mmCIF file of C-alpha atoms in Angstrom:
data_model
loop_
_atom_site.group_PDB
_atom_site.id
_atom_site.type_symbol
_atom_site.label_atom_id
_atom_site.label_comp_id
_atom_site.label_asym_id
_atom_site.label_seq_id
_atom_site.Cartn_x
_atom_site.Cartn_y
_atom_site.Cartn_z
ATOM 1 C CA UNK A 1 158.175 132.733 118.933
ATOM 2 C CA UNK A 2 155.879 130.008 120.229
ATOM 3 C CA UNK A 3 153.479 132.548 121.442
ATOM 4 C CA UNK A 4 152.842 133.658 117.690
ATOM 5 C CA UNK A 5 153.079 130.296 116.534
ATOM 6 C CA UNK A 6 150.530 129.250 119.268
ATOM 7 C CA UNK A 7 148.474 132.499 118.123
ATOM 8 C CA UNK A 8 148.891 131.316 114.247
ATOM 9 C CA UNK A 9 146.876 127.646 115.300
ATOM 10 C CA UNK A 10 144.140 129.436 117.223
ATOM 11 C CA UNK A 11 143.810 131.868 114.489
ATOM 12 C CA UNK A 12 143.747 128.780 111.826
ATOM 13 C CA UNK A 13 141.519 126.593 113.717
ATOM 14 C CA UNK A 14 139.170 129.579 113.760
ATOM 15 C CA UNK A 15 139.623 129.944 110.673
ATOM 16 C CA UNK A 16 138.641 126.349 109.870
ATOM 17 C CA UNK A 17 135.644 126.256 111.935
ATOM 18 C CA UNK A 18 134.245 129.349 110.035
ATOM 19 C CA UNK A 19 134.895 128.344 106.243
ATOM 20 C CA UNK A 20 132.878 124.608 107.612
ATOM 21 C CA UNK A 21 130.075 126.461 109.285
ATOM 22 C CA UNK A 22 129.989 128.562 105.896
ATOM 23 C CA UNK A 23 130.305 125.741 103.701
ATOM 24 C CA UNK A 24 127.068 124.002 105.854
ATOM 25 C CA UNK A 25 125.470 127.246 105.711
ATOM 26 C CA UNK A 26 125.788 127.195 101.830
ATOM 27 C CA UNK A 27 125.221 123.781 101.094
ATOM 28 C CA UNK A 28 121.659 124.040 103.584
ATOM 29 C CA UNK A 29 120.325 127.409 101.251
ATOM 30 C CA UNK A 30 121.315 125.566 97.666
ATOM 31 C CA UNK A 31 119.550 122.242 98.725
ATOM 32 C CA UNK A 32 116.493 124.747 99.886
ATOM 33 C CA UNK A 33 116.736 126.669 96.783
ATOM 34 C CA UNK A 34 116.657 123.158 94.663
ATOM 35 C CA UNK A 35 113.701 122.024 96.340
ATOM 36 C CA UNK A 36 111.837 125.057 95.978
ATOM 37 C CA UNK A 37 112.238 125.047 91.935
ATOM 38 C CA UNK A 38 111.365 121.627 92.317
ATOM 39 C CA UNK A 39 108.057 121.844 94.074
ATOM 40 C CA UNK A 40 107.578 125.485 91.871
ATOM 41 C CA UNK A 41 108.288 123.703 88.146
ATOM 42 C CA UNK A 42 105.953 120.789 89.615
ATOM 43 C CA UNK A 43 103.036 122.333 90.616
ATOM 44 C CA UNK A 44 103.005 125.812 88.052
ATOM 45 C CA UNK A 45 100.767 125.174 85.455
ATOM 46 C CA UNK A 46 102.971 127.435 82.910
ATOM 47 C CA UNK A 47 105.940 124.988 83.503
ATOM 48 C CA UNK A 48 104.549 121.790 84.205
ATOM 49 C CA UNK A 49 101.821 121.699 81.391
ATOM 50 C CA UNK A 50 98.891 121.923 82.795
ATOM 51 C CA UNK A 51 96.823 120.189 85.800
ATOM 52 C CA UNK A 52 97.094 116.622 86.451
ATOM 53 C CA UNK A 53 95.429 114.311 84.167
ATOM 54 C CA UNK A 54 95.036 110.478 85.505
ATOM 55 C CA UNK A 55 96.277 108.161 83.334
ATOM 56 C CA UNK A 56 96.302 110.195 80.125
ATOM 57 C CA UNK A 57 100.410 110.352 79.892
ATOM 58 C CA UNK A 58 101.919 109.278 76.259
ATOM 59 C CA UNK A 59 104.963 107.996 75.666
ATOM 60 C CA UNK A 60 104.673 106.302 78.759
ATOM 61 C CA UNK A 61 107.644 103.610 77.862
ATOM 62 C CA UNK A 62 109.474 105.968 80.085
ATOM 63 C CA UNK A 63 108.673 105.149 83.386
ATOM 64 C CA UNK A 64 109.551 101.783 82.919
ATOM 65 C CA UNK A 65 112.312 101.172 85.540
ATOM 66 C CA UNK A 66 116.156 100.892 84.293
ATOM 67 C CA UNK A 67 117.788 98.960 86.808
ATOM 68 C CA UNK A 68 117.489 95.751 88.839
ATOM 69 C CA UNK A 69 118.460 97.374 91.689
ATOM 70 C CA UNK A 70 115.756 100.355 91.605
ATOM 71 C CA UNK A 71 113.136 97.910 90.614
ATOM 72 C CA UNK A 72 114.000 95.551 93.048
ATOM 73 C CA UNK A 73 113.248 98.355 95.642
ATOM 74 C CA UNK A 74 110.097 99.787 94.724
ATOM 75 C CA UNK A 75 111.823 101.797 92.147
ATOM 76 C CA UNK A 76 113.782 103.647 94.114
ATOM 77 C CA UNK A 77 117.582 104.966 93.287
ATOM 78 C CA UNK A 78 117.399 108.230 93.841
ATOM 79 C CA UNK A 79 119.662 107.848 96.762
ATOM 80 C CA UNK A 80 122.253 106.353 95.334
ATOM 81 C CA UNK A 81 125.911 107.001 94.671
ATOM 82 C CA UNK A 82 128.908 105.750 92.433
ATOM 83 C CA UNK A 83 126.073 104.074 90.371
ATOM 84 C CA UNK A 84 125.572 105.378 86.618
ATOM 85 C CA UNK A 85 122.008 103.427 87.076
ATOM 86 C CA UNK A 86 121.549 107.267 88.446
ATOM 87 C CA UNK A 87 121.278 108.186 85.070
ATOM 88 C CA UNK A 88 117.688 106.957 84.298
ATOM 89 C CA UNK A 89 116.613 108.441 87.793
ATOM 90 C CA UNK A 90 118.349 111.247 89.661
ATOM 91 C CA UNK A 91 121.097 112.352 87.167
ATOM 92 C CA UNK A 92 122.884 114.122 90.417
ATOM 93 C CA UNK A 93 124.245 110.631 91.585
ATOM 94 C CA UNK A 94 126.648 110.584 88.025
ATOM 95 C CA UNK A 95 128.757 113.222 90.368
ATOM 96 C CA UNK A 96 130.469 110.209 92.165
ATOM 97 C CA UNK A 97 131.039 107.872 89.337
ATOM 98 C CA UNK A 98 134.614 107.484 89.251
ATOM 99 C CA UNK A 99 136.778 107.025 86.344
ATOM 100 C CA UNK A 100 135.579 105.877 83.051
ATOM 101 C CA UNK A 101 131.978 103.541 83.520
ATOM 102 C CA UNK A 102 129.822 101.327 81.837
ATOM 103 C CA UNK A 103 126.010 100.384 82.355
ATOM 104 C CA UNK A 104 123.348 98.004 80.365
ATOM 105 C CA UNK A 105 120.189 96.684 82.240
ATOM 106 C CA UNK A 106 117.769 94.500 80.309
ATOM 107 C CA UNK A 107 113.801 94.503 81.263
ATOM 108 C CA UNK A 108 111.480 91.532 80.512
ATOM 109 C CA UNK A 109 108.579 93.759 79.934
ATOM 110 C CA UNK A 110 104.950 92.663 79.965
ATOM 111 C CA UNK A 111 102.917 91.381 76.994
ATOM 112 C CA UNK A 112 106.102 90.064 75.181
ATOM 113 C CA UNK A 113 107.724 93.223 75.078
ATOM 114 C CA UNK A 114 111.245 94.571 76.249
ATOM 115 C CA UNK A 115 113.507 97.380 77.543
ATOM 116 C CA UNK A 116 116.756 98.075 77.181
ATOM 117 C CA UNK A 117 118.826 100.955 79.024
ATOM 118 C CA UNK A 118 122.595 101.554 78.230
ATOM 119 C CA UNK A 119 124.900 104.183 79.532
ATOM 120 C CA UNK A 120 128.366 104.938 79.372
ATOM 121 C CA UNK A 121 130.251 107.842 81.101
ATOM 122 C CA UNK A 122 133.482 109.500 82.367
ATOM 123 C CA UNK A 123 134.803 112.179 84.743
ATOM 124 C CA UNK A 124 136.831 114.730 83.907
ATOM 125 C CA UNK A 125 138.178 115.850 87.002
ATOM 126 C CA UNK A 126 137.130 119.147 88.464
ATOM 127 C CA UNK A 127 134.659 119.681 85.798
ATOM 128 C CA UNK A 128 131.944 117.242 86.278
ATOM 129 C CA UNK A 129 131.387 113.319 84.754
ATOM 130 C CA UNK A 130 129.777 113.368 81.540
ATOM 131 C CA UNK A 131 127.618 110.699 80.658
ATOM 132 C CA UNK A 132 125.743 109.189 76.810
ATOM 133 C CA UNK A 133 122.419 107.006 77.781
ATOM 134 C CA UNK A 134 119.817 105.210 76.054
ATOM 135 C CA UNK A 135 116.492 103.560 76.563
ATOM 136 C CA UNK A 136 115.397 101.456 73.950
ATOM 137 C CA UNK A 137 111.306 99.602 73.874
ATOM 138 C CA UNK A 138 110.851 96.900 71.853
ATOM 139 C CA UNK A 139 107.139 96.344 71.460
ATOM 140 C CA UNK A 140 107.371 92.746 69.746
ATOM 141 C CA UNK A 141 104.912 92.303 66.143
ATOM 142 C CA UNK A 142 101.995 94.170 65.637
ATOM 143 C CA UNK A 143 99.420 92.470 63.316
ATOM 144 C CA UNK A 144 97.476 95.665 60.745
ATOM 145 C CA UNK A 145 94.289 95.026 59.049
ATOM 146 C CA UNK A 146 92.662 97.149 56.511
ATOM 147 C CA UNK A 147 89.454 97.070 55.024
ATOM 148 C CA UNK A 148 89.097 94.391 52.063
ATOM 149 C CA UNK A 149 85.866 93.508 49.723
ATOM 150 C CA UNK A 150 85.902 89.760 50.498
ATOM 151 C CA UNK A 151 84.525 87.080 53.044
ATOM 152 C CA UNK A 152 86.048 88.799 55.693
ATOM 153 C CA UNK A 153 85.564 92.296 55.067
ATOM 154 C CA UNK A 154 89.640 92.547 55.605
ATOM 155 C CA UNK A 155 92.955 91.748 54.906
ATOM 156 C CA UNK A 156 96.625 91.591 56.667
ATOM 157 C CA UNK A 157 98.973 94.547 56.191
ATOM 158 C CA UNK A 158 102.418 95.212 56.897
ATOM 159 C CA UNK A 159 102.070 97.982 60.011
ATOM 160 C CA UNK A 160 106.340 98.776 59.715
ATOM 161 C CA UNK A 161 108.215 99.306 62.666
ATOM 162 C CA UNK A 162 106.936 99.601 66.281
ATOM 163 C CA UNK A 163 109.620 100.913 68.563
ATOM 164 C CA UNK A 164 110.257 103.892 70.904
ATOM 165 C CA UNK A 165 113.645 105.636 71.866
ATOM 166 C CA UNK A 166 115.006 107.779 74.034
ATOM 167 C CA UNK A 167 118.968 109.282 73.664
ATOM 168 C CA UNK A 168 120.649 111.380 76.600
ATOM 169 C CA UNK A 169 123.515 113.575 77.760
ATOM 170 C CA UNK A 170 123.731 113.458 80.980
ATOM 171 C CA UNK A 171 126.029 115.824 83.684
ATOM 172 C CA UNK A 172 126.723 115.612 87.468
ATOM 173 C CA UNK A 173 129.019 117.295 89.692
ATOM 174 C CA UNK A 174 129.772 116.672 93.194
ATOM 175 C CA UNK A 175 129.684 120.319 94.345
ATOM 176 C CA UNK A 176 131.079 119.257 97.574
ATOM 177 C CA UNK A 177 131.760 115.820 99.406
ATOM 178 C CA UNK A 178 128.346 116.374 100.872
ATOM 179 C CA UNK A 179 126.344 117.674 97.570
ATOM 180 C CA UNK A 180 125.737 116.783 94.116
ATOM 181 C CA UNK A 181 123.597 118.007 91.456
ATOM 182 C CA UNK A 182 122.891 116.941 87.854
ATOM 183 C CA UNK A 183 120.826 117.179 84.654
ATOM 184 C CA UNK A 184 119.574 115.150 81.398
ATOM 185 C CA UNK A 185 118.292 116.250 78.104
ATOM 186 C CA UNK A 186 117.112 113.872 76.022
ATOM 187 C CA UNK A 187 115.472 113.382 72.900
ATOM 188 C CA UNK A 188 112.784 110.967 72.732
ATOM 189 C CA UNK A 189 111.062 109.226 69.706
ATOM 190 C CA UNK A 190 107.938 106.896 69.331
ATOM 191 C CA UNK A 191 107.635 104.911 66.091
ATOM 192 C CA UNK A 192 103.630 103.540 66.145
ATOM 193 C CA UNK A 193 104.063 101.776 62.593
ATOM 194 C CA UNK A 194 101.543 103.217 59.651
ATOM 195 C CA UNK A 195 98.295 102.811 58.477
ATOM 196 C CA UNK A 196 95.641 103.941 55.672
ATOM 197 C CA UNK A 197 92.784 106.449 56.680
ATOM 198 C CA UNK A 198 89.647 105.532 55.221
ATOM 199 C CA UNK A 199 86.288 107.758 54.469
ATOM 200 C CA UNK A 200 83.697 105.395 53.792
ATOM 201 C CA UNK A 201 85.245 102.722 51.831
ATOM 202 C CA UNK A 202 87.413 104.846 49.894
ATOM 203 C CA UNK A 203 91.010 105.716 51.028
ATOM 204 C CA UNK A 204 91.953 109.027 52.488
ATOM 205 C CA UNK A 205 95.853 108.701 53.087
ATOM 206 C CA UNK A 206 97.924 105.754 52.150
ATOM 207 C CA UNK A 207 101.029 104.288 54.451
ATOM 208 C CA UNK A 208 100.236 107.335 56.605
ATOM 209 C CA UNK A 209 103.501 107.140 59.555
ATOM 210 C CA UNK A 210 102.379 107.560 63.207
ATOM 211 C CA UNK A 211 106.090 109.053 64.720
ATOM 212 C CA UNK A 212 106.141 111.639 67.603
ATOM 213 C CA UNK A 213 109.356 113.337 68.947
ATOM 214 C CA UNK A 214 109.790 115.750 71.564
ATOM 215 C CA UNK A 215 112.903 116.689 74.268
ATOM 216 C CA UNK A 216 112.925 115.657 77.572
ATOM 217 C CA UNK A 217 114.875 117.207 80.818
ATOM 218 C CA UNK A 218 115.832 115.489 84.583
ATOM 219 C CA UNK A 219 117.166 117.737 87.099
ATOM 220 C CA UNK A 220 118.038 116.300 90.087
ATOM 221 C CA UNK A 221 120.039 116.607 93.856
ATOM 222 C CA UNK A 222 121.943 114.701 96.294
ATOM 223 C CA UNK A 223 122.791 115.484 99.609
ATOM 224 C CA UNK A 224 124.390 113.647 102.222
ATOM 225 C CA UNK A 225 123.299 114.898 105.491
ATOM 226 C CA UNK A 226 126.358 113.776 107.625
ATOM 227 C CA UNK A 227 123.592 112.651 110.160
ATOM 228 C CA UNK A 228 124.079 108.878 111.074
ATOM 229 C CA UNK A 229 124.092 108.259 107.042
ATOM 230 C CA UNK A 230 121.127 110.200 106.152
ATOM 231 C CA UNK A 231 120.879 111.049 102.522
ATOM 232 C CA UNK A 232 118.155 113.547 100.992
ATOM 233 C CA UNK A 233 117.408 113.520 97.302
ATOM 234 C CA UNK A 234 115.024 115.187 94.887
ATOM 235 C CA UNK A 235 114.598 115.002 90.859
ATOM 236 C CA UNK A 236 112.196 115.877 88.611
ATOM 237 C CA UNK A 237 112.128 113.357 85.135
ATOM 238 C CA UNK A 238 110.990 114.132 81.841
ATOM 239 C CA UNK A 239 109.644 117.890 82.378
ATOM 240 C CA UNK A 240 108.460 119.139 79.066
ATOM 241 C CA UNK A 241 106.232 121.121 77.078
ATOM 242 C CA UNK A 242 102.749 119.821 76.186
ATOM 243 C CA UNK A 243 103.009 117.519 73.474
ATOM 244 C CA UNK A 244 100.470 117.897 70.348
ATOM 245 C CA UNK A 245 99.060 114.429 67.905
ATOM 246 C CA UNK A 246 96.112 114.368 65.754
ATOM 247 C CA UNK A 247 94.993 117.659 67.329
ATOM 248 C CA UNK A 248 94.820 116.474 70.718
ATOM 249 C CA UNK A 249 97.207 117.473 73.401
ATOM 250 C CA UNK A 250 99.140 115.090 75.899
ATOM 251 C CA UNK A 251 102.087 115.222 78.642
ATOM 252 C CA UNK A 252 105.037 112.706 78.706
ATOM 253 C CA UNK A 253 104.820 111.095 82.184
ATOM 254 C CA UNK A 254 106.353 113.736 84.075
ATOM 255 C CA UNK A 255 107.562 112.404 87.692
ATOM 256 C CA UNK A 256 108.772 114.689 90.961
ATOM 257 C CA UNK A 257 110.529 112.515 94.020
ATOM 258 C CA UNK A 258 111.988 113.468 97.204
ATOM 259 C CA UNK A 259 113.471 110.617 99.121
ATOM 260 C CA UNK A 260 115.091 109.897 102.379
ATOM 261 C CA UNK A 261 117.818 107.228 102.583
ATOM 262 C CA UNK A 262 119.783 106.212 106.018
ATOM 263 C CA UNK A 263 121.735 102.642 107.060
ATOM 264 C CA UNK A 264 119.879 100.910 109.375
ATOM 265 C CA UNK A 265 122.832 99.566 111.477
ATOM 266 C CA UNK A 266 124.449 103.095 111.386
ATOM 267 C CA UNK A 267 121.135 104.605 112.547
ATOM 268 C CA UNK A 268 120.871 102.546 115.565
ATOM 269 C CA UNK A 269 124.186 101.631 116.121
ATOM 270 C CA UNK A 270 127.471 101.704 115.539
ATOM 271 C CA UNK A 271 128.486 101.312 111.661
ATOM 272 C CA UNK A 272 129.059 97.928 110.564
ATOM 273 C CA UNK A 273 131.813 97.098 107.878
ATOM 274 C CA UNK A 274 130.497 93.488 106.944
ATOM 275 C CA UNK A 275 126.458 94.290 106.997
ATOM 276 C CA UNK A 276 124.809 97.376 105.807
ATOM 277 C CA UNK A 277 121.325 97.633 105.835
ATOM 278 C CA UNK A 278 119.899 100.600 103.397
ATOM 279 C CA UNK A 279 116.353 101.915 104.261
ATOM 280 C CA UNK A 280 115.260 104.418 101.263
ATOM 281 C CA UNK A 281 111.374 105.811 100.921
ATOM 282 C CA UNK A 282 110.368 108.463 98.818
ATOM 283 C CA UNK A 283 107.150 110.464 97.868
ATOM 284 C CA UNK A 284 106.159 110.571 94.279
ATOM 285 C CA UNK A 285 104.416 112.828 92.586
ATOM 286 C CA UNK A 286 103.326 111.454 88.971
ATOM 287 C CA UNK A 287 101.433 114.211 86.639
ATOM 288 C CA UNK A 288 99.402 111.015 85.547
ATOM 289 C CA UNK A 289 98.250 109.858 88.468
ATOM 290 C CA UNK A 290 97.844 110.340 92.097
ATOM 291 C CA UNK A 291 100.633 110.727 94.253
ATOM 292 C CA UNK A 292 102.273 107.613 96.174
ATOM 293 C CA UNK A 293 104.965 106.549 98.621
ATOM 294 C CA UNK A 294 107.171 103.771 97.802
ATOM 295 C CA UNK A 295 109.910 101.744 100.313
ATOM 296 C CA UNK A 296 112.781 99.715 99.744
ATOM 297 C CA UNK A 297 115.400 97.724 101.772
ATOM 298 C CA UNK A 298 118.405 96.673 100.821
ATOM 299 C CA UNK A 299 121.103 94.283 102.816
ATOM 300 C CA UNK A 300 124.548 93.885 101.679
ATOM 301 C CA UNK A 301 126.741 91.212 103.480
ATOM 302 C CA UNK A 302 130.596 91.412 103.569
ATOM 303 C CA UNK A 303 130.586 94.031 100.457
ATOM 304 C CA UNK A 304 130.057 91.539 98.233
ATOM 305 C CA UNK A 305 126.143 89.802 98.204
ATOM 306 C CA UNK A 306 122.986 92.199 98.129
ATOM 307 C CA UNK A 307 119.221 91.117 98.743
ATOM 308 C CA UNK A 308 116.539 93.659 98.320
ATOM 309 C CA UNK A 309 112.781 94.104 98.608
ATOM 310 C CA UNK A 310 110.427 96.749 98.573
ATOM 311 C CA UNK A 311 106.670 98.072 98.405
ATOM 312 C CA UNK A 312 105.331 100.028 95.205
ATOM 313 C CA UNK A 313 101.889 101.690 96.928
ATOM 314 C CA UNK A 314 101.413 102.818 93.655
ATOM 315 C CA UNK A 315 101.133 99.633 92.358
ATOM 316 C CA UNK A 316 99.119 98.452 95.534
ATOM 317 C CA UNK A 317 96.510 101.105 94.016
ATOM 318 C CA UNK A 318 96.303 99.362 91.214
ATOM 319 C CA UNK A 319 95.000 96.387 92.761
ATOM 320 C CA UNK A 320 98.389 94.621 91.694
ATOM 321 C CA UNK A 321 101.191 93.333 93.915
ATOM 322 C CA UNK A 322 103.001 95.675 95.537
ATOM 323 C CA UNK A 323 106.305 93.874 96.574
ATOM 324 C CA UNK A 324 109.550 93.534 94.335
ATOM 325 C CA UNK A 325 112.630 91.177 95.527
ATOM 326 C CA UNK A 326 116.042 91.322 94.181
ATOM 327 C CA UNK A 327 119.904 90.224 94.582
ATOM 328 C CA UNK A 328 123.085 91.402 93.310
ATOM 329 C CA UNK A 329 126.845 90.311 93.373
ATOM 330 C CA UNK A 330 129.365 93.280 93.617
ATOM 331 C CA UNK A 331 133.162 92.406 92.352
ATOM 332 C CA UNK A 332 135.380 95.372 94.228
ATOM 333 C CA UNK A 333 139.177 94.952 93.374
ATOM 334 C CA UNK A 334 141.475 97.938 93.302
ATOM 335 C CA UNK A 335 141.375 98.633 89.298
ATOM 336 C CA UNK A 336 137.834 97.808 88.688
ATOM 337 C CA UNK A 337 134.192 97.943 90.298
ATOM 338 C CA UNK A 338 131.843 95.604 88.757
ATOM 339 C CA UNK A 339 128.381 94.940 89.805
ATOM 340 C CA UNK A 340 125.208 92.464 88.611
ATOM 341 C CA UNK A 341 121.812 93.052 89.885
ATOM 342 C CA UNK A 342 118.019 90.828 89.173
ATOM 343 C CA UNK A 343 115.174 91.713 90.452
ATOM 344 C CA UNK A 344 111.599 90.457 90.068
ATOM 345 C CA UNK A 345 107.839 92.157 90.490
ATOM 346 C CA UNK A 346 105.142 90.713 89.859
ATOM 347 C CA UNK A 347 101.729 92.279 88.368
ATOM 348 C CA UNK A 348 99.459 89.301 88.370
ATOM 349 C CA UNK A 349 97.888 86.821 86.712
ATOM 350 C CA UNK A 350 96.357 89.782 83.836
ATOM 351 C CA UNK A 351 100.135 90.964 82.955
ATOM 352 C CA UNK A 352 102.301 88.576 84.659
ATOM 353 C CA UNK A 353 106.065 88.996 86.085
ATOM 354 C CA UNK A 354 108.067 91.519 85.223
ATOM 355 C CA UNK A 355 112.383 90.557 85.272
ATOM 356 C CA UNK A 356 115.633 92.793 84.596
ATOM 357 C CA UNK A 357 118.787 92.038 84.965
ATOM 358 C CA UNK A 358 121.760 95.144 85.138
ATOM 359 C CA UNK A 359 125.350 94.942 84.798
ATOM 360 C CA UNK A 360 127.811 98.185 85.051
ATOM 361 C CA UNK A 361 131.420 98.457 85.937
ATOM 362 C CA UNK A 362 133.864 101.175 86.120
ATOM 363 C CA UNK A 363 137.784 101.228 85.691
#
């Protein structure tokens, strides 16, 4: 009898050790697969909407950053897990939010203007986590003119409302404890107020409305190596059609990232439970400009108190500042995760500083 029995272990261990090799195996040819209708959607014309055109993106309000804790390294979240921040960047990081969650990060944009981003979500076990988003821009007061027969030659008119939205579903599923994948589809607006056409001094259309729509997609994945910590993402944000206004076509600001994520201390040593040093860079390739690398660090002390920095080289091309700095407080009890994140960039004395703040939680 313990001969069989001893015969039953071998054969389960062997067992074991196949289905993980398999599972590996798997894992290794979907992440391939991923990146290979990443790079193809990216760089086919008949998908991504023709060649690259530098700085000639519209609704741009979307790659403003919507979290503290991206912006305060160089942008970068890709990497991240348990966070529903992930839902503005690499929608395949929603597969680990836990329970029910809740997200708002507010942006002090430049030139008076502001962003909001809100998200709430929930997993339903063994299906996926679901998740409702929203990025709002608030462009401040617009001042109109129109053509008038006196001293001036014009007058002051009432331009309406000056605003831009984007609304999302969002889904992510942690295929395994090792990989997640995940998708958005949103529908974005762009209210630019209204105006009169003139011909000559006569008017051609009166309180004509200058509103754009269009839907959006994200696709994104997350895998975690099981190397020393070493997490490899990739996403593509806001892939769409070519957009058509006034006769002239456009792209939304289409964005493709693969990153690379490790802890430092976990890298080089032996893992640490009360510091954790994150080291995350990715490659960016923008359909409005030329391509870029970005870095960001992030040190957490005891669980509890977070700095950050990083370098935006694609902001270093724009002869503007390239580093970001931010801090966050994380409040871990056994019923409820909360965190709060700030960061800071700065773009010079032409546009100034740029602040957020984030809160999220989930129970």
């Amino acid at each position: 009898m313990s001969i069989n029995l001893s015969l039953l272990d071998s054969m389960n261990n062997v067992f074991n050790k196949f289905s993980f090799k398999m599972e590996v195996i798997l894992m290794k040819k979907i992440f391939i697969v991923s990146l290979l209708i990443l790079i193809f959607i990216t760089i086919n014309p008949a998908f991504a909407g023709g060649k690259q055109n530098l700085g000639q993106a519209g609704m741009t309000f979307l790659s403003i950053s919507g979290s503290a804790r991206a912006a305060g390294m160089a942008d970068i979240l890709d990497f991240a897990k348990n966070d529903l921040g992930s839902a503005f960047y690499n929608p395949a990081g929603l597969g680990s939010v836990q329970g029910g969650a809740f997200y708002v990060n507010y942006t002090q944009w430049i030139a008076d203007m502001n962003v909001a981003h809100m998200a709430v979500s929930w997993n339903f076990e063994n299906i996926g986590v679901f998740a409702l988003h929203a990025q709002i821009m608030n462009y401040g007061d617009f001042n109109g003119t129109a053509i008038a027969q006196n001293t001036q030659g014009y007058t002051s008119v009432d331009v309406g409302t000056v605003s831009a939205m984007a609304l999302g579903l969002g889904y992510g599923v942690q295929m395994t404890e090792q990989f997640s994948i995940g998708g958005n589809v949103k529908l974005i607006s762009q209210q630019l107020g209204q105006n009169d056409t003139y011909i000559g001094g006569d008017i051609e259309t009166a309180g004509k409305k200058n509103d754009i729509g269009s839907f959006a997609f994200d696709f994104g994945t997350r895998y975690d190596t099981d190397i020393r910590s070493i997490v490899l993402s990739m996403s593509i944000r806001n892939y769409s059609s070519q957009q058509l206004y006034e006769n002239e076509e456009y792209t939304i600001p289409q964005t493709f990232k693969i990153g690379l994520a490790a802890d430092l201390m976990e890298l080089f040593s032996k893992p640490n439970q009360d510091h954790k040093v994150l080291l995350a860079v990715e490659g960016v390739d923008a359909r409005d400009r030329t391509q870029y690398v970005n870095a960001g660090l992030e040190y957490t002390l005891l669980k509890m108190f977070v700095l950050r920095a990083g370098f935006a080289s694609n902001r270093s091309q724009d002869d503007m500042s390239p580093l970001s700095v931010g801090a966050g407080f994380i409040l871990d009890s056994s019923s409820f995760l909360g965190k709060v994140d700030f960061s800071y960039s700065s773009f010079d004395s032409a546009l100034g500083n740029v602040l957020r703040f984030s809160i999220s939680g989930s129970f």
